[in-house]
Amino acid sequence: MVIMEIAVCGKTNVGKTSFFSASTLVDAEISNRVFTTIKPNRGVTFVRAVCPCKELKVKCNPQNSKCIDSTRLIPVKLVDIAGLVPGAHLGKGLGNQFLSDIMEADAIIHVVDISGSTDINGNQVPPGTHSPESDILFFQEEIELWLLDVLKRGFTKHADFTAMVQKQLSGLKVNFQLIEELIKGVNLKPDSSDEEFRRFLRLLMEKSKPALIAGNKIDIEGANEIYQSLKEKYNIVPCSAQAELALRKAAKIGAINYMPGENSFEIVQNIDEKRMKALEFITTHVLSVFGSTGVQEAINKTVFGLLDMIVVYPVENEHKLSNKQGDVLPDALLLRNGSTALDLAYKVHEDIGKKFISALDARTRKSIASDHRLKNGDIISIKAGR
Ligand SMILES: Nc1nc2c(ncn2[C@@H]2O[C@H](COP(=O)(O)OP(=O)(O)O)[C@@H](O)[C@H]2O)c(=O)[nH]1
Ligand SMILES: [Mg+2]
C-alpha cells in the first residue's frame, strides 16, 4: 500500500530533527551544530482519527493502524530533510539533494523558529532578533529559484512549449495535467519574464506540494507575540518539538500517560525532580497556553487540512464489520476527499477495483453506487468478482 509522505524541512537549528524524532520517536541525532543531519531520516508517524469502534460498540482489531481508547492512529511517512542554507538553489549546502528530497513528498511541514532566536545561517541569537517571516519567504524563494533553474536548463525555443515544460519538470513528481492547466491559467509563454515563470512555479508548488508552517520553539519567551503577529497571514501551527519529545520520552519509559495531541498528561510513577520541573514547565508554558504541543496538530492539519484526506474503513463482512479473517475494522485508509466507492476498491487492491461489482455502506446497510462519494469515517463493504 502506498503511504503518504511528509517532508519536514527548514533551515538549520530550528528543530526539524526534534520535530521528526518526537513524531516518530526514532533516535536521530539532535544537536546544536550545523549539518548534523546529512542523509534524510525516514520514519513513521501517525495521524489521529476517531475510530468507529466506540460508536458501534465493537472491539476492533486494527491491522494497518493502531487504536488507543477509540482513537485510530494511521501511519504516515515523515522525512527529516537536511537544513536549507541560503543559496541552496546554486548548490550551496546540500543544495540540489535537499530540494529533490522535498519534491518526493506529498506535502511539506516547514519548521520555523518562531521565537526568532536562530539566524539565517542557523546560529543561535537572542530571541526576537531574527525575523521568522523572512525565513518563510526565504524558503519559498529558494525553492522557486531552484525550480526556475531546473526548468530553464536545457530550454529550447522550438519545441512544443507545454511538452517541454512538462519534460523539464518531469523529475519532480508533479502532475502533468496541472502543469498544462497552470500554463494556460497564467498565460505562460517561452518569452515570459523570470518573474512570470516564478509566479507559475509558485502556483505549481502551492497546488502540488502544500506546505504548513510549524512555528516551533513557541515555549521561548516572546515567541507567542511573534506568532500572533503572523498567524493571520500564514498557515502556522504553533509548536514545541522539544516539549513533545520530552513528553513522548517520559511516556516511553512509563513515567507518564500521554496521548500525542492532548492538552495534558498523567503522572503514573515517581519521577525525579529535574524531570518534574521540565514537565511543569511544559504544562504552564505550552499545554495550558496552546492546548497541545502542536506537533500532532501540525501532522493532522497537513493530512486532513492541506491534503484534504478522509479516513475510510473497508470491510468484507458488513455484519461483523470484519475482514475474511474476522478482524473487526481492520484497516483505516486515507483517501482524497471526493473519492468514490470505486476509488476505494482500487485503493484496497487493483484487482478489486477491476472486478468491482457493488458496494455497501455498513452503517446503513444500503448499497451505494460505484461513483458515490465517500464521507470521512465511512465503513464500506465492497463486493468484487473472482
Ligand atoms: N526551546 C526550544 N528548543 C528547541 C525546540 N525544538 C528544538 N529545540 C532545540 O534547538 C536545537 C536544534 O534542534 P534540532 O532538532 O537539532 O534542529 P535541526 O537542525 O533543525 O534539525 C537543539 O538544541 C534543540 O534542543 C523547541 O520546541 N523549543
Ligand atoms: Mg537536524
Short mmCIF file of N, CA and C in Angstrom, two decimals, residues 121-260:
data_model
loop_
_atom_site.label_atom_id
_atom_site.label_comp_id
_atom_site.label_asym_id
_atom_site.label_seq_id
_atom_site.Cartn_x
_atom_site.Cartn_y
_atom_site.Cartn_z
N ASN A 121 21.78 31.60 9.13
CA ASN A 121 22.76 30.52 8.97
C ASN A 121 22.66 29.43 10.03
N GLY A 122 21.65 29.56 10.89
CA GLY A 122 21.46 28.51 11.90
C GLY A 122 22.18 28.77 13.20
N ASN A 123 22.70 29.98 13.38
CA ASN A 123 23.37 30.31 14.64
C ASN A 123 22.35 30.82 15.66
N GLN A 124 22.63 30.51 16.92
CA GLN A 124 21.74 30.97 17.97
C GLN A 124 21.95 32.46 18.24
N VAL A 125 20.84 33.20 18.30
CA VAL A 125 20.90 34.64 18.58
C VAL A 125 19.83 34.95 19.63
N PRO A 126 19.88 36.12 20.27
CA PRO A 126 18.85 36.40 21.29
C PRO A 126 17.44 36.36 20.68
N PRO A 127 16.46 35.81 21.43
CA PRO A 127 15.08 35.72 20.93
C PRO A 127 14.59 37.06 20.39
N GLY A 128 13.89 37.03 19.28
CA GLY A 128 13.28 38.23 18.73
C GLY A 128 14.22 39.03 17.84
N THR A 129 15.47 38.59 17.71
CA THR A 129 16.38 39.40 16.89
C THR A 129 16.44 38.95 15.43
N HIS A 130 15.87 37.78 15.13
CA HIS A 130 15.80 37.36 13.72
C HIS A 130 14.33 37.25 13.34
N SER A 131 14.00 37.66 12.11
CA SER A 131 12.60 37.66 11.70
C SER A 131 12.17 36.30 11.13
N PRO A 132 11.24 35.60 11.83
CA PRO A 132 10.75 34.32 11.30
C PRO A 132 10.05 34.48 9.96
N GLU A 133 9.45 35.65 9.73
CA GLU A 133 8.78 35.86 8.45
C GLU A 133 9.78 35.82 7.30
N SER A 134 10.98 36.34 7.56
CA SER A 134 11.98 36.32 6.49
C SER A 134 12.36 34.88 6.15
N ASP A 135 12.28 33.98 7.14
CA ASP A 135 12.56 32.56 6.87
C ASP A 135 11.49 31.94 5.98
N ILE A 136 10.26 32.32 6.24
CA ILE A 136 9.15 31.78 5.43
C ILE A 136 9.36 32.20 3.97
N LEU A 137 9.71 33.46 3.78
CA LEU A 137 9.89 33.99 2.42
C LEU A 137 11.14 33.43 1.76
N PHE A 138 12.19 33.30 2.54
CA PHE A 138 13.47 32.78 2.02
C PHE A 138 13.30 31.35 1.52
N PHE A 139 12.54 30.58 2.26
CA PHE A 139 12.29 29.18 1.90
C PHE A 139 11.56 29.10 0.55
N GLN A 140 10.50 29.90 0.43
CA GLN A 140 9.74 29.91 -0.83
C GLN A 140 10.63 30.35 -1.99
N GLU A 141 11.44 31.34 -1.72
CA GLU A 141 12.30 31.89 -2.76
C GLU A 141 13.34 30.88 -3.24
N GLU A 142 13.97 30.19 -2.29
CA GLU A 142 14.98 29.19 -2.68
C GLU A 142 14.36 28.13 -3.57
N ILE A 143 13.18 27.68 -3.20
CA ILE A 143 12.53 26.63 -3.98
C ILE A 143 12.16 27.14 -5.37
N GLU A 144 11.64 28.35 -5.41
CA GLU A 144 11.28 28.93 -6.71
C GLU A 144 12.49 29.09 -7.63
N LEU A 145 13.57 29.62 -7.05
CA LEU A 145 14.76 29.85 -7.87
C LEU A 145 15.34 28.53 -8.37
N TRP A 146 15.26 27.53 -7.52
CA TRP A 146 15.77 26.21 -7.90
C TRP A 146 14.93 25.64 -9.04
N LEU A 147 13.60 25.73 -8.87
CA LEU A 147 12.72 25.21 -9.91
C LEU A 147 12.92 25.96 -11.22
N LEU A 148 13.14 27.27 -11.09
CA LEU A 148 13.36 28.09 -12.28
C LEU A 148 14.60 27.60 -13.02
N ASP A 149 15.61 27.28 -12.23
CA ASP A 149 16.86 26.79 -12.81
C ASP A 149 16.65 25.43 -13.49
N VAL A 150 15.95 24.55 -12.80
CA VAL A 150 15.66 23.22 -13.36
C VAL A 150 14.89 23.37 -14.67
N LEU A 151 13.93 24.28 -14.65
CA LEU A 151 13.07 24.48 -15.81
C LEU A 151 13.84 25.07 -17.00
N LYS A 152 14.70 26.03 -16.69
CA LYS A 152 15.37 26.76 -17.78
C LYS A 152 16.59 26.03 -18.34
N ARG A 153 17.08 25.07 -17.57
CA ARG A 153 18.21 24.30 -18.06
C ARG A 153 17.76 23.46 -19.25
N GLY A 154 18.43 23.55 -20.34
CA GLY A 154 18.04 22.74 -21.50
C GLY A 154 16.77 23.23 -22.16
N PHE A 155 16.43 24.48 -21.91
CA PHE A 155 15.25 25.11 -22.50
C PHE A 155 15.48 25.36 -23.99
N THR A 156 14.58 24.90 -24.84
CA THR A 156 14.73 25.20 -26.27
C THR A 156 13.51 25.96 -26.77
N LYS A 157 13.71 26.86 -27.68
CA LYS A 157 12.61 27.72 -28.11
C LYS A 157 11.71 27.07 -29.15
N HIS A 158 12.20 26.02 -29.78
CA HIS A 158 11.44 25.47 -30.91
C HIS A 158 10.37 24.45 -30.54
N ALA A 159 10.63 23.71 -29.47
CA ALA A 159 9.73 22.60 -29.15
C ALA A 159 8.34 23.06 -28.72
N ASP A 160 7.43 22.13 -28.64
CA ASP A 160 6.10 22.39 -28.09
C ASP A 160 6.30 22.86 -26.64
N PHE A 161 5.89 24.09 -26.35
CA PHE A 161 6.22 24.71 -25.07
C PHE A 161 5.74 23.91 -23.86
N THR A 162 4.44 23.55 -23.87
CA THR A 162 3.88 22.81 -22.72
C THR A 162 4.62 21.50 -22.51
N ALA A 163 4.83 20.78 -23.62
CA ALA A 163 5.51 19.48 -23.53
C ALA A 163 6.92 19.66 -22.97
N MET A 164 7.55 20.77 -23.36
CA MET A 164 8.91 21.00 -22.90
C MET A 164 8.95 21.30 -21.40
N VAL A 165 8.01 22.13 -20.95
CA VAL A 165 7.95 22.43 -19.52
C VAL A 165 7.69 21.15 -18.73
N GLN A 166 6.78 20.33 -19.24
CA GLN A 166 6.49 19.06 -18.57
C GLN A 166 7.73 18.19 -18.49
N LYS A 167 8.47 18.17 -19.60
CA LYS A 167 9.67 17.33 -19.63
C LYS A 167 10.71 17.85 -18.64
N GLN A 168 10.90 19.16 -18.63
CA GLN A 168 11.91 19.74 -17.73
C GLN A 168 11.58 19.47 -16.26
N LEU A 169 10.27 19.43 -15.95
CA LEU A 169 9.86 19.26 -14.55
C LEU A 169 9.50 17.81 -14.24
N SER A 170 9.80 16.90 -15.16
CA SER A 170 9.31 15.53 -15.00
C SER A 170 9.94 14.77 -13.83
N GLY A 171 11.10 15.22 -13.37
CA GLY A 171 11.72 14.54 -12.22
C GLY A 171 11.09 14.91 -10.89
N LEU A 172 10.13 15.79 -10.91
CA LEU A 172 9.66 16.39 -9.67
C LEU A 172 8.35 15.85 -9.14
N LYS A 173 7.86 14.78 -9.74
CA LYS A 173 6.61 14.18 -9.26
C LYS A 173 5.46 15.19 -9.24
N VAL A 174 5.40 16.06 -10.25
CA VAL A 174 4.23 16.94 -10.33
C VAL A 174 3.37 16.50 -11.50
N ASN A 175 2.08 16.66 -11.29
CA ASN A 175 1.09 16.22 -12.25
C ASN A 175 1.17 17.01 -13.57
N PHE A 176 1.28 16.27 -14.68
CA PHE A 176 1.41 16.91 -16.00
C PHE A 176 0.19 17.75 -16.37
N GLN A 177 -0.98 17.25 -15.99
CA GLN A 177 -2.19 17.99 -16.33
C GLN A 177 -2.23 19.33 -15.59
N LEU A 178 -1.77 19.30 -14.33
CA LEU A 178 -1.73 20.53 -13.55
C LEU A 178 -0.78 21.54 -14.22
N ILE A 179 0.35 21.06 -14.71
CA ILE A 179 1.30 21.94 -15.39
C ILE A 179 0.61 22.60 -16.59
N GLU A 180 -0.09 21.77 -17.36
CA GLU A 180 -0.77 22.30 -18.54
C GLU A 180 -1.83 23.34 -18.18
N GLU A 181 -2.62 23.03 -17.16
CA GLU A 181 -3.66 23.98 -16.73
C GLU A 181 -3.06 25.29 -16.26
N LEU A 182 -1.98 25.20 -15.49
CA LEU A 182 -1.37 26.43 -14.97
C LEU A 182 -0.72 27.27 -16.07
N ILE A 183 -0.13 26.60 -17.05
CA ILE A 183 0.47 27.34 -18.17
C ILE A 183 -0.62 28.16 -18.86
N LYS A 184 -1.76 27.53 -19.07
CA LYS A 184 -2.89 28.26 -19.67
C LYS A 184 -3.39 29.34 -18.74
N GLY A 185 -3.54 28.96 -17.47
CA GLY A 185 -4.09 29.87 -16.46
C GLY A 185 -3.31 31.17 -16.34
N VAL A 186 -1.99 31.11 -16.34
CA VAL A 186 -1.20 32.33 -16.19
C VAL A 186 -0.67 32.84 -17.53
N ASN A 187 -1.09 32.14 -18.60
CA ASN A 187 -0.68 32.52 -19.94
C ASN A 187 0.85 32.59 -20.07
N LEU A 188 1.48 31.52 -19.64
CA LEU A 188 2.94 31.46 -19.69
C LEU A 188 3.41 31.16 -21.11
N LYS A 189 4.42 31.90 -21.54
CA LYS A 189 4.94 31.73 -22.90
C LYS A 189 6.46 31.57 -22.86
N PRO A 190 7.05 31.08 -23.94
CA PRO A 190 8.52 30.90 -23.93
C PRO A 190 9.26 32.19 -23.58
N ASP A 191 8.70 33.34 -24.01
CA ASP A 191 9.44 34.58 -23.73
C ASP A 191 8.91 35.34 -22.50
N SER A 192 8.14 34.66 -21.66
CA SER A 192 7.69 35.29 -20.41
C SER A 192 8.91 35.65 -19.57
N SER A 193 8.71 36.67 -18.69
CA SER A 193 9.83 37.10 -17.86
C SER A 193 10.08 36.08 -16.75
N ASP A 194 11.24 36.16 -16.12
CA ASP A 194 11.55 35.28 -14.99
C ASP A 194 10.50 35.45 -13.89
N GLU A 195 10.04 36.69 -13.70
CA GLU A 195 9.01 36.96 -12.69
C GLU A 195 7.74 36.14 -12.99
N GLU A 196 7.37 36.11 -14.27
CA GLU A 196 6.17 35.34 -14.66
C GLU A 196 6.40 33.84 -14.50
N PHE A 197 7.59 33.41 -14.83
CA PHE A 197 7.92 31.99 -14.63
C PHE A 197 7.85 31.64 -13.14
N ARG A 198 8.33 32.55 -12.31
CA ARG A 198 8.33 32.27 -10.87
C ARG A 198 6.91 32.23 -10.33
N ARG A 199 6.06 33.07 -10.89
CA ARG A 199 4.66 33.07 -10.45
C ARG A 199 4.03 31.72 -10.78
N PHE A 200 4.31 31.23 -11.98
CA PHE A 200 3.81 29.92 -12.40
C PHE A 200 4.33 28.83 -11.45
N LEU A 201 5.62 28.90 -11.12
CA LEU A 201 6.22 27.88 -10.25
C LEU A 201 5.67 27.95 -8.83
N ARG A 202 5.38 29.16 -8.37
CA ARG A 202 4.80 29.33 -7.04
C ARG A 202 3.45 28.65 -6.98
N LEU A 203 2.63 28.89 -8.02
CA LEU A 203 1.30 28.26 -8.06
C LEU A 203 1.41 26.74 -8.15
N LEU A 204 2.38 26.29 -8.92
CA LEU A 204 2.60 24.85 -9.08
C LEU A 204 2.95 24.23 -7.72
N MET A 205 3.81 24.90 -6.96
CA MET A 205 4.17 24.40 -5.62
C MET A 205 2.96 24.41 -4.70
N GLU A 206 2.22 25.50 -4.71
CA GLU A 206 1.05 25.60 -3.82
C GLU A 206 0.07 24.46 -4.06
N LYS A 207 -0.11 24.13 -5.34
CA LYS A 207 -1.09 23.09 -5.67
C LYS A 207 -0.54 21.67 -5.53
N SER A 208 0.76 21.50 -5.77
CA SER A 208 1.25 20.12 -5.77
C SER A 208 2.03 19.75 -4.51
N LYS A 209 2.57 20.71 -3.80
CA LYS A 209 3.29 20.41 -2.55
C LYS A 209 2.81 21.37 -1.48
N PRO A 210 1.59 21.20 -0.99
CA PRO A 210 1.10 22.16 0.02
C PRO A 210 2.00 22.16 1.25
N ALA A 211 2.19 23.35 1.80
CA ALA A 211 3.11 23.49 2.94
C ALA A 211 2.42 24.10 4.16
N LEU A 212 2.70 23.53 5.29
CA LEU A 212 2.22 24.07 6.56
C LEU A 212 3.45 24.59 7.31
N ILE A 213 3.29 25.68 8.04
CA ILE A 213 4.42 26.18 8.81
C ILE A 213 4.27 25.75 10.27
N ALA A 214 5.30 25.05 10.77
CA ALA A 214 5.32 24.70 12.19
C ALA A 214 6.10 25.80 12.88
N GLY A 215 5.41 26.63 13.63
CA GLY A 215 6.05 27.74 14.36
C GLY A 215 6.65 27.17 15.64
N ASN A 216 7.88 26.70 15.51
CA ASN A 216 8.50 25.94 16.61
C ASN A 216 9.15 26.86 17.65
N LYS A 217 9.50 26.27 18.76
CA LYS A 217 10.12 26.95 19.91
C LYS A 217 9.15 27.98 20.50
N ILE A 218 7.87 27.63 20.46
CA ILE A 218 6.84 28.52 20.98
C ILE A 218 6.96 28.65 22.50
N ASP A 219 7.72 27.73 23.11
CA ASP A 219 7.92 27.78 24.57
C ASP A 219 8.85 28.91 25.00
N ILE A 220 9.59 29.48 24.04
CA ILE A 220 10.54 30.54 24.38
C ILE A 220 9.81 31.87 24.56
N GLU A 221 10.23 32.63 25.56
CA GLU A 221 9.55 33.88 25.86
C GLU A 221 9.57 34.82 24.65
N GLY A 222 8.42 35.39 24.36
CA GLY A 222 8.32 36.33 23.24
C GLY A 222 7.85 35.66 21.96
N ALA A 223 7.91 34.33 21.90
CA ALA A 223 7.54 33.63 20.67
C ALA A 223 6.04 33.78 20.36
N ASN A 224 5.24 33.75 21.43
CA ASN A 224 3.79 33.85 21.21
C ASN A 224 3.42 35.17 20.53
N GLU A 225 4.07 36.25 20.93
CA GLU A 225 3.77 37.57 20.33
C GLU A 225 4.10 37.54 18.83
N ILE A 226 5.21 36.92 18.49
CA ILE A 226 5.58 36.85 17.06
C ILE A 226 4.56 36.00 16.31
N TYR A 227 4.18 34.88 16.94
CA TYR A 227 3.17 34.00 16.33
C TYR A 227 1.87 34.78 16.10
N GLN A 228 1.42 35.52 17.12
CA GLN A 228 0.17 36.27 16.99
C GLN A 228 0.22 37.27 15.83
N SER A 229 1.42 37.84 15.63
CA SER A 229 1.54 38.85 14.58
C SER A 229 1.57 38.22 13.17
N LEU A 230 1.82 36.92 13.07
CA LEU A 230 1.95 36.29 11.75
C LEU A 230 0.80 35.36 11.40
N LYS A 231 -0.01 34.99 12.40
CA LYS A 231 -0.96 33.89 12.18
C LYS A 231 -2.07 34.21 11.18
N GLU A 232 -2.39 35.49 11.01
CA GLU A 232 -3.44 35.82 10.04
C GLU A 232 -2.92 35.69 8.61
N LYS A 233 -1.65 35.90 8.46
CA LYS A 233 -1.05 35.98 7.14
C LYS A 233 -0.60 34.61 6.60
N TYR A 234 -0.19 33.72 7.51
CA TYR A 234 0.34 32.42 7.10
C TYR A 234 -0.38 31.29 7.84
N ASN A 235 -0.30 30.10 7.24
CA ASN A 235 -0.89 28.91 7.84
C ASN A 235 0.11 28.31 8.83
N ILE A 236 0.05 28.80 10.08
CA ILE A 236 1.07 28.40 11.07
C ILE A 236 0.43 27.62 12.22
N VAL A 237 1.06 26.54 12.61
CA VAL A 237 0.66 25.85 13.84
C VAL A 237 1.78 26.08 14.86
N PRO A 238 1.44 26.74 15.98
CA PRO A 238 2.49 26.97 16.99
C PRO A 238 2.88 25.63 17.61
N CYS A 239 4.15 25.39 17.80
CA CYS A 239 4.50 24.12 18.42
C CYS A 239 5.81 24.16 19.19
N SER A 240 5.95 23.16 20.03
CA SER A 240 7.20 22.97 20.75
C SER A 240 7.61 21.53 20.57
N ALA A 241 8.53 21.33 19.64
CA ALA A 241 9.01 19.98 19.36
C ALA A 241 9.74 19.43 20.57
N GLN A 242 10.43 20.34 21.26
CA GLN A 242 11.17 19.92 22.44
C GLN A 242 10.24 19.38 23.52
N ALA A 243 9.12 20.08 23.72
CA ALA A 243 8.13 19.62 24.72
C ALA A 243 7.55 18.27 24.31
N GLU A 244 7.23 18.13 23.04
CA GLU A 244 6.65 16.87 22.57
C GLU A 244 7.64 15.73 22.76
N LEU A 245 8.89 16.01 22.48
CA LEU A 245 9.93 14.99 22.61
C LEU A 245 10.05 14.56 24.09
N ALA A 246 10.04 15.54 24.98
CA ALA A 246 10.15 15.23 26.42
C ALA A 246 8.95 14.39 26.87
N LEU A 247 7.76 14.74 26.41
CA LEU A 247 6.56 14.00 26.81
C LEU A 247 6.58 12.57 26.28
N ARG A 248 6.98 12.43 25.02
CA ARG A 248 6.98 11.08 24.46
C ARG A 248 8.05 10.20 25.10
N LYS A 249 9.18 10.82 25.43
CA LYS A 249 10.23 10.04 26.10
C LYS A 249 9.77 9.61 27.49
N ALA A 250 9.12 10.52 28.20
CA ALA A 250 8.62 10.19 29.55
C ALA A 250 7.55 9.10 29.45
N ALA A 251 6.74 9.18 28.42
CA ALA A 251 5.70 8.16 28.24
C ALA A 251 6.32 6.81 27.89
N LYS A 252 7.39 6.87 27.11
CA LYS A 252 8.03 5.63 26.66
C LYS A 252 8.61 4.83 27.83
N ILE A 253 9.15 5.55 28.82
CA ILE A 253 9.71 4.82 29.96
C ILE A 253 8.65 4.57 31.04
N GLY A 254 7.41 4.92 30.73
CA GLY A 254 6.32 4.60 31.66
C GLY A 254 6.14 5.59 32.79
N ALA A 255 6.80 6.75 32.70
CA ALA A 255 6.67 7.74 33.77
C ALA A 255 5.34 8.48 33.73
N ILE A 256 4.83 8.68 32.52
CA ILE A 256 3.54 9.38 32.38
C ILE A 256 2.66 8.65 31.36
N ASN A 257 1.39 8.91 31.42
CA ASN A 257 0.47 8.52 30.35
C ASN A 257 0.25 9.75 29.51
N TYR A 258 0.55 9.64 28.24
CA TYR A 258 0.39 10.81 27.36
C TYR A 258 -0.01 10.36 25.98
N MET A 259 -1.06 10.98 25.49
CA MET A 259 -1.51 10.69 24.14
C MET A 259 -1.15 11.90 23.29
N PRO A 260 -0.28 11.71 22.26
CA PRO A 260 0.12 12.85 21.43
C PRO A 260 -1.09 13.66 20.95
#
